[in-house]
C-alpha positions as MATLAB code, in Angstrom:
seq = 'MHDLWELFRLGGFVLPILLLAAVIALAIAGNRLWVLRRARIAPRGLVERVGELVEAGKVQQAVKILYENDTPLARILLTALQQAGQPRDVIKEMVEEAGRQEVAHLDRYLNFLGSIAGVAPLLGLLGTVIGIMHAFAAIGMVGMGDPKALAGGIAEALITTAGGLSVAIPSLLFYRYFRGRVETLVLATEKEALKLINLLGGGKA';
ca = [
     122.151  120.607  107.407;
     125.990  120.231  107.042;
     125.776  117.780  110.417;
     122.846  115.667  108.682;
     125.218  115.076  105.485;
     128.076  113.943  107.275;
     126.124  111.571  109.481;
     124.777  110.255  106.172;
     128.111  109.779  104.516;
     129.302  108.324  107.839;
     126.463  105.588  107.654;
     128.016  104.244  104.529;
     125.865  102.234  102.310;
     123.449  100.703  104.652;
     122.454  103.901  106.273;
     120.362  104.690  102.841;
     118.791  101.282  102.650;
     117.514  102.032  106.355;
     116.534  105.472  105.771;
     114.235  103.678  102.706;
     112.835  100.920  104.643;
     111.815  103.570  107.300;
     109.966  105.557  104.478;
     107.975  102.293  103.513;
     107.486  101.504  107.048;
     106.038  104.790  107.876;
     103.957  104.717  104.338;
     102.564  101.234  105.484;
     101.703  102.556  109.052;
      99.910  105.683  107.614;
      98.027  103.201  105.310;
      96.889  100.688  107.732;
      95.893  103.592  110.351;
      93.367  105.105  107.740;
      92.018  101.602  106.539;
      91.811   99.857  109.826;
      89.132  102.155  111.499;
      85.799  100.522  112.211;
      83.683  102.835  110.400;
      85.833  101.636  107.465;
      85.522   98.139  108.251;
      82.240   97.403  110.060;
      80.034  100.259  110.523;
      77.706  100.157  113.919;
      73.711   99.872  113.251;
      74.488   98.698  109.474;
      73.327   95.157  110.501;
      70.269   96.151  112.348;
      69.071   98.487  109.068;
      69.462   95.333  106.774;
      67.863   93.346  108.839;
      65.085   95.360  109.819;
      64.710   95.972  105.734;
      64.734   92.047  105.214;
      62.242   91.611  107.445;
      59.845   94.134  106.338;
      60.428   92.075  102.482;
      62.369   95.081  101.459;
      65.377   93.106  100.140;
      66.241   95.058   97.262;
      66.499   98.138   99.307;
      68.688   96.186  101.701;
      71.094   95.226   98.882;
      71.029   99.114   97.664;
      72.109  100.045  101.109;
      74.992   97.441  100.789;
      76.032   98.157   97.536;
      76.467  102.037   98.616;
      78.184  101.414  101.945;
      81.027   99.279  100.092;
      82.631   98.393  103.251;
      84.084   94.397  104.238;
      81.091   93.937  106.629;
      78.742   95.279  103.749;
      80.333   92.860  101.130;
      79.910   90.126  103.590;
      76.114   90.826  104.321;
      75.586   91.296  100.864;
      77.002   87.365  100.035;
      74.536   86.379  103.202;
      71.820   88.009  101.364;
      72.492   86.459   97.973;
      72.323   83.211   99.879;
      68.623   83.683  101.127;
      66.363   81.031  101.589;
      69.190   78.189  101.786;
      69.937   76.304  104.944;
      71.576   78.080  107.868;
      75.249   76.129  107.234;
      75.180   77.018  103.736;
      74.745   80.581  104.179;
      76.802   80.747  107.206;
      79.748   79.074  104.717;
      79.448   81.063  101.997;
      80.164   84.125  104.530;
      82.969   82.624  106.337;
      84.677   82.263  102.586;
      83.698   86.062  102.026;
      85.015   86.976  105.378;
      88.397   85.131  104.448;
      88.936   87.275  101.313;
      88.169   90.508  103.336;
      90.866   89.323  105.893;
      93.675   89.395  103.186;
      92.593   92.646  102.193;
      92.951   93.859  106.175;
      96.090   91.961  106.253;
      97.706   93.750  103.025;
     101.053   94.999  103.713;
     101.540   93.669  106.954;
     103.667   90.808  106.142;
     106.060   93.389  104.736;
     106.084   95.605  107.589;
     107.070   92.534  109.692;
     109.771   91.662  107.437;
     111.188   95.185  107.626;
     111.103   95.140  111.547;
     113.352   91.742  111.256;
     115.536   92.771  108.559;
     116.166   95.993  109.831;
     118.443   95.272  112.830;
     120.326   92.430  110.106;
     121.232   95.381  107.880;
     122.297   97.354  110.972;
     124.650   94.767  112.081;
     125.787   94.391  108.564;
     126.717   98.094  109.034;
     128.564   97.311  112.347;
     130.537   94.679  110.714;
     131.502   96.732  107.788;
     132.425   99.896  110.154;
     134.813   97.667  112.199;
     136.475   96.194  109.314;
     137.346   99.448  108.278;
     138.244  100.570  111.790;
     140.743   97.368  111.441;
     141.728   98.356  107.949;
     142.821  101.717  109.377;
     144.997  100.168  111.980;
     146.593   98.111  109.435;
     147.512  101.385  107.150;
     148.645  103.692  110.371;
     148.370  101.929  113.250;
     147.242  102.694  116.747;
     148.822  106.171  116.876;
     145.762  107.976  114.888;
     142.530  108.021  116.193;
     141.068  110.270  113.332;
     142.054  107.107  111.109;
     139.864  105.235  113.246;
     136.713  107.444  113.927;
     135.387  106.683  110.215;
     134.551  103.255  111.004;
     133.815  103.239  114.406;
     131.142  106.026  113.137;
     129.874  103.903  110.594;
     129.410  101.078  113.180;
     127.629  103.079  115.708;
     125.023  105.013  112.769;
     124.073  101.844  110.995;
     123.634  100.072  114.597;
     121.318  102.817  115.905;
     119.533  103.053  112.562;
     118.906   99.580  112.204;
     116.873   99.678  115.753;
     115.273  102.981  115.163;
     113.900  101.408  112.014;
     113.308   98.067  113.616;
     111.358   99.081  117.303;
     108.891  101.249  115.633;
     108.265   99.178  112.828;
     107.628   95.913  115.073;
     105.447   98.053  117.343;
     103.368   99.155  114.794;
     103.269   95.432  113.163;
     101.989   94.100  116.350;
      99.394   97.037  117.026;
      98.137   96.065  113.583;
      97.714   92.197  113.875;
      95.925   92.910  117.010;
      93.667   95.453  115.413;
      92.831   93.346  112.525;
      92.098   90.473  114.800;
      89.633   92.685  116.942;
      87.811   94.299  113.531;
      87.702   90.530  111.917;
      85.772   89.405  115.441;
      83.636   92.231  115.152;
      82.581   91.874  111.643;
      81.510   88.010  112.389;
      79.631   88.881  115.309;
      77.668   91.632  113.196;
      77.287   88.954  110.321;
      76.036   86.466  112.430;
      73.182   88.170  113.321;
      71.860   88.438  109.626;
      73.069   85.078  109.399;
      70.533   83.890  111.889;
      67.890   85.984  110.388;
      68.214   84.514  107.203;
      68.792   80.922  108.142;
      66.082   80.821  110.395;
      65.619   77.474  111.862;
      66.742   75.573  108.916;
      69.635   72.919  109.129;
];
């Protein structure tokens, strides 16, 4: 515990900021890992169930299932059902608008995570510069004869550099992963929604 406190102290004011950024990045990653799951976005078999009910004339029952499901795909399909009887292009346009709103929900916090990945190395660099300044200040006061006087500044420079990279690298990896995950889920959702659009639109232009 003493060693951790000493490390924290040597990191200067930049290290607490980096630790806070790390906690926020982990919180965002945990949230997105929970949210961006296939079952929570585009449940398998939902379109088939709804399509069967629509074909059987049980539209109200289909609407009930979609309300109970409460996933992005269900909300998009509900938009499509509300446009039943309209030309296919109209239904598709309304579904695309609903899809854009759902994508904004899936993208939530990702820009902030990307910002952390970009800013963390700069904070580490700031700590490095400040640490070197402290080291040169110590040289100016006691000269080169006392290595202990330089140790604090050098330690601050190294700790903050390592801290900045330690926060930035995982944050960037998570950011890239979640971006790719969102794109995959959006494509899956569009593919599923298109099945219902074709059913509702029929041959109408």
